[in-house]
Amino acid sequence: LVSNTKVNMLQSILDMDNDLIFAIKSSSEEVGNGIKLIVSKLETFLKNQGIETIQTETYDEDLHEVISVLETGESKIIDVVTKGYSLNGKVFRYPKIVLSR
């Protein structure tokens, strides 16, 4: 019950985290540095709440939600559209990715 309440409360904060990552990708260097600082503080806050970001370095069909596949001849994750999160080791939001094959 406590975990579900925490997840529901933090959903909007996690959406903000994804929005900030998108802003970093599309902003000037000066603005991007300020946003990176905010993201760093947000990640620290989430870790203190027991929330971890799910890895997106290598594709795992049990952990990643593929929203698009591009045929490039190389199998890897091209882009992370939204980050995934787990609370105390239990996934509650799967990362949405673009996969290359």
PDB file of C-alpha atoms in Angstrom:
ATOM      1  CA  LEU A   1       0.000   0.000   0.000  1.00  0.00           C
ATOM      2  CA  VAL A   2       2.818   2.374   0.894  1.00  0.00           C
ATOM      3  CA  SER A   3       4.674   1.580  -2.347  1.00  0.00           C
ATOM      4  CA  ASN A   4       1.555   2.123  -4.471  1.00  0.00           C
ATOM      5  CA  THR A   5       0.869   5.447  -2.764  1.00  0.00           C
ATOM      6  CA  LYS A   6       4.463   6.558  -3.328  1.00  0.00           C
ATOM      7  CA  VAL A   7       4.363   5.556  -7.008  1.00  0.00           C
ATOM      8  CA  ASN A   8       1.082   7.405  -7.583  1.00  0.00           C
ATOM      9  CA  MET A   9       2.407  10.521  -5.858  1.00  0.00           C
ATOM     10  CA  LEU A  10       5.636  10.548  -7.844  1.00  0.00           C
ATOM     11  CA  GLN A  11       4.162   9.897 -11.331  1.00  0.00           C
ATOM     12  CA  SER A  12       3.994  13.623 -12.180  1.00  0.00           C
ATOM     13  CA  ILE A  13       7.571  14.134 -10.982  1.00  0.00           C
ATOM     14  CA  LEU A  14       8.702  11.292 -13.251  1.00  0.00           C
ATOM     15  CA  ASP A  15       6.896  12.938 -16.181  1.00  0.00           C
ATOM     16  CA  MET A  16       8.803  16.145 -15.402  1.00  0.00           C
ATOM     17  CA  ASP A  17      12.067  14.192 -15.449  1.00  0.00           C
ATOM     18  CA  ASN A  18      11.289  12.952 -18.956  1.00  0.00           C
ATOM     19  CA  ASP A  19      10.349  16.473 -20.073  1.00  0.00           C
ATOM     20  CA  LEU A  20      13.632  17.827 -18.728  1.00  0.00           C
ATOM     21  CA  ILE A  21      15.622  15.162 -20.600  1.00  0.00           C
ATOM     22  CA  PHE A  22      13.799  16.154 -23.800  1.00  0.00           C
ATOM     23  CA  ALA A  23      14.611  19.827 -23.112  1.00  0.00           C
ATOM     24  CA  ILE A  24      18.307  18.991 -22.696  1.00  0.00           C
ATOM     25  CA  LYS A  25      18.364  17.300 -26.092  1.00  0.00           C
ATOM     26  CA  SER A  26      16.843  20.326 -27.831  1.00  0.00           C
ATOM     27  CA  SER A  27      18.265  23.340 -25.967  1.00  0.00           C
ATOM     28  CA  SER A  28      21.236  25.651 -26.260  1.00  0.00           C
ATOM     29  CA  GLU A  29      24.352  24.873 -24.226  1.00  0.00           C
ATOM     30  CA  GLU A  30      23.738  27.583 -21.622  1.00  0.00           C
ATOM     31  CA  VAL A  31      20.130  26.583 -20.965  1.00  0.00           C
ATOM     32  CA  GLY A  32      21.085  22.897 -21.152  1.00  0.00           C
ATOM     33  CA  ASN A  33      23.589  23.285 -18.301  1.00  0.00           C
ATOM     34  CA  GLY A  34      20.908  24.729 -16.017  1.00  0.00           C
ATOM     35  CA  ILE A  35      18.510  21.946 -16.911  1.00  0.00           C
ATOM     36  CA  LYS A  36      21.233  19.331 -16.313  1.00  0.00           C
ATOM     37  CA  LEU A  37      21.650  20.678 -12.777  1.00  0.00           C
ATOM     38  CA  ILE A  38      17.897  20.342 -12.152  1.00  0.00           C
ATOM     39  CA  VAL A  39      17.915  16.791 -13.547  1.00  0.00           C
ATOM     40  CA  SER A  40      20.827  15.867 -11.275  1.00  0.00           C
ATOM     41  CA  LYS A  41      18.973  17.128  -8.208  1.00  0.00           C
ATOM     42  CA  LEU A  42      15.806  15.332  -9.292  1.00  0.00           C
ATOM     43  CA  GLU A  43      17.695  12.047  -9.747  1.00  0.00           C
ATOM     44  CA  THR A  44      19.160  12.403  -6.243  1.00  0.00           C
ATOM     45  CA  PHE A  45      15.682  13.012  -4.828  1.00  0.00           C
ATOM     46  CA  LEU A  46      14.277   9.954  -6.611  1.00  0.00           C
ATOM     47  CA  LYS A  47      17.134   7.728  -5.373  1.00  0.00           C
ATOM     48  CA  ASN A  48      16.455   8.915  -1.819  1.00  0.00           C
ATOM     49  CA  GLN A  49      12.847   7.745  -2.310  1.00  0.00           C
ATOM     50  CA  GLY A  50      14.027   4.274  -3.438  1.00  0.00           C
ATOM     51  CA  ILE A  51      13.324   4.928  -7.124  1.00  0.00           C
ATOM     52  CA  GLU A  52      15.959   3.801  -9.618  1.00  0.00           C
ATOM     53  CA  THR A  53      16.190   4.431 -13.358  1.00  0.00           C
ATOM     54  CA  ILE A  54      16.078   1.237 -15.436  1.00  0.00           C
ATOM     55  CA  GLN A  55      19.182   0.671 -17.553  1.00  0.00           C
ATOM     56  CA  THR A  56      18.931   1.365 -21.284  1.00  0.00           C
ATOM     57  CA  GLU A  57      22.457   0.530 -22.418  1.00  0.00           C
ATOM     58  CA  THR A  58      21.550  -2.937 -23.701  1.00  0.00           C
ATOM     59  CA  TYR A  59      18.184  -4.219 -24.914  1.00  0.00           C
ATOM     60  CA  ASP A  60      16.277  -6.574 -22.623  1.00  0.00           C
ATOM     61  CA  GLU A  61      12.885  -7.732 -23.910  1.00  0.00           C
ATOM     62  CA  ASP A  62      11.660  -8.180 -20.329  1.00  0.00           C
ATOM     63  CA  LEU A  63      12.564  -4.609 -19.330  1.00  0.00           C
ATOM     64  CA  HIS A  64      12.047  -2.439 -22.405  1.00  0.00           C
ATOM     65  CA  GLU A  65       8.924  -1.401 -24.281  1.00  0.00           C
ATOM     66  CA  VAL A  66       9.831  -1.076 -27.967  1.00  0.00           C
ATOM     67  CA  ILE A  67       7.792   1.641 -29.658  1.00  0.00           C
ATOM     68  CA  SER A  68       9.675   1.657 -32.960  1.00  0.00           C
ATOM     69  CA  VAL A  69      12.167  -0.544 -34.807  1.00  0.00           C
ATOM     70  CA  LEU A  70      14.616   0.725 -37.417  1.00  0.00           C
ATOM     71  CA  GLU A  71      16.406  -1.660 -39.750  1.00  0.00           C
ATOM     72  CA  THR A  72      20.073  -0.631 -39.654  1.00  0.00           C
ATOM     73  CA  GLY A  73      21.852  -3.973 -39.580  1.00  0.00           C
ATOM     74  CA  GLU A  74      23.042  -3.376 -36.021  1.00  0.00           C
ATOM     75  CA  SER A  75      21.129  -4.509 -32.923  1.00  0.00           C
ATOM     76  CA  LYS A  76      21.113  -1.778 -30.267  1.00  0.00           C
ATOM     77  CA  ILE A  77      18.980   0.843 -28.530  1.00  0.00           C
ATOM     78  CA  ILE A  78      18.971   4.004 -30.642  1.00  0.00           C
ATOM     79  CA  ASP A  79      16.896   6.307 -28.447  1.00  0.00           C
ATOM     80  CA  VAL A  80      15.102   6.331 -25.108  1.00  0.00           C
ATOM     81  CA  VAL A  81      11.757   8.067 -25.569  1.00  0.00           C
ATOM     82  CA  THR A  82      10.773   7.833 -21.897  1.00  0.00           C
ATOM     83  CA  LYS A  83      12.839   6.524 -19.029  1.00  0.00           C
ATOM     84  CA  GLY A  84      11.728   3.541 -16.966  1.00  0.00           C
ATOM     85  CA  TYR A  85      11.711   3.297 -13.203  1.00  0.00           C
ATOM     86  CA  SER A  86      11.651   0.728 -10.438  1.00  0.00           C
ATOM     87  CA  LEU A  87      10.786   1.085  -6.776  1.00  0.00           C
ATOM     88  CA  ASN A  88      12.791  -1.135  -4.452  1.00  0.00           C
ATOM     89  CA  GLY A  89      13.663  -3.421  -7.379  1.00  0.00           C
ATOM     90  CA  LYS A  90      10.103  -3.739  -8.743  1.00  0.00           C
ATOM     91  CA  VAL A  91       9.441  -2.150 -12.158  1.00  0.00           C
ATOM     92  CA  PHE A  92       6.456   0.195 -12.242  1.00  0.00           C
ATOM     93  CA  ARG A  93       7.213   2.103 -15.463  1.00  0.00           C
ATOM     94  CA  TYR A  94       8.966   0.418 -18.367  1.00  0.00           C
ATOM     95  CA  PRO A  95      11.318   2.479 -20.545  1.00  0.00           C
ATOM     96  CA  LYS A  96      10.022   3.197 -24.044  1.00  0.00           C
ATOM     97  CA  ILE A  97      12.771   2.836 -26.614  1.00  0.00           C
ATOM     98  CA  VAL A  98      13.575   2.947 -30.310  1.00  0.00           C
ATOM     99  CA  LEU A  99      15.380  -0.242 -31.258  1.00  0.00           C
ATOM    100  CA  SER A 100      17.750  -0.877 -34.160  1.00  0.00           C
ATOM    101  CA  ARG A 101      18.042  -4.293 -35.802  1.00  0.00           C
TER     102      ARG A 101
END
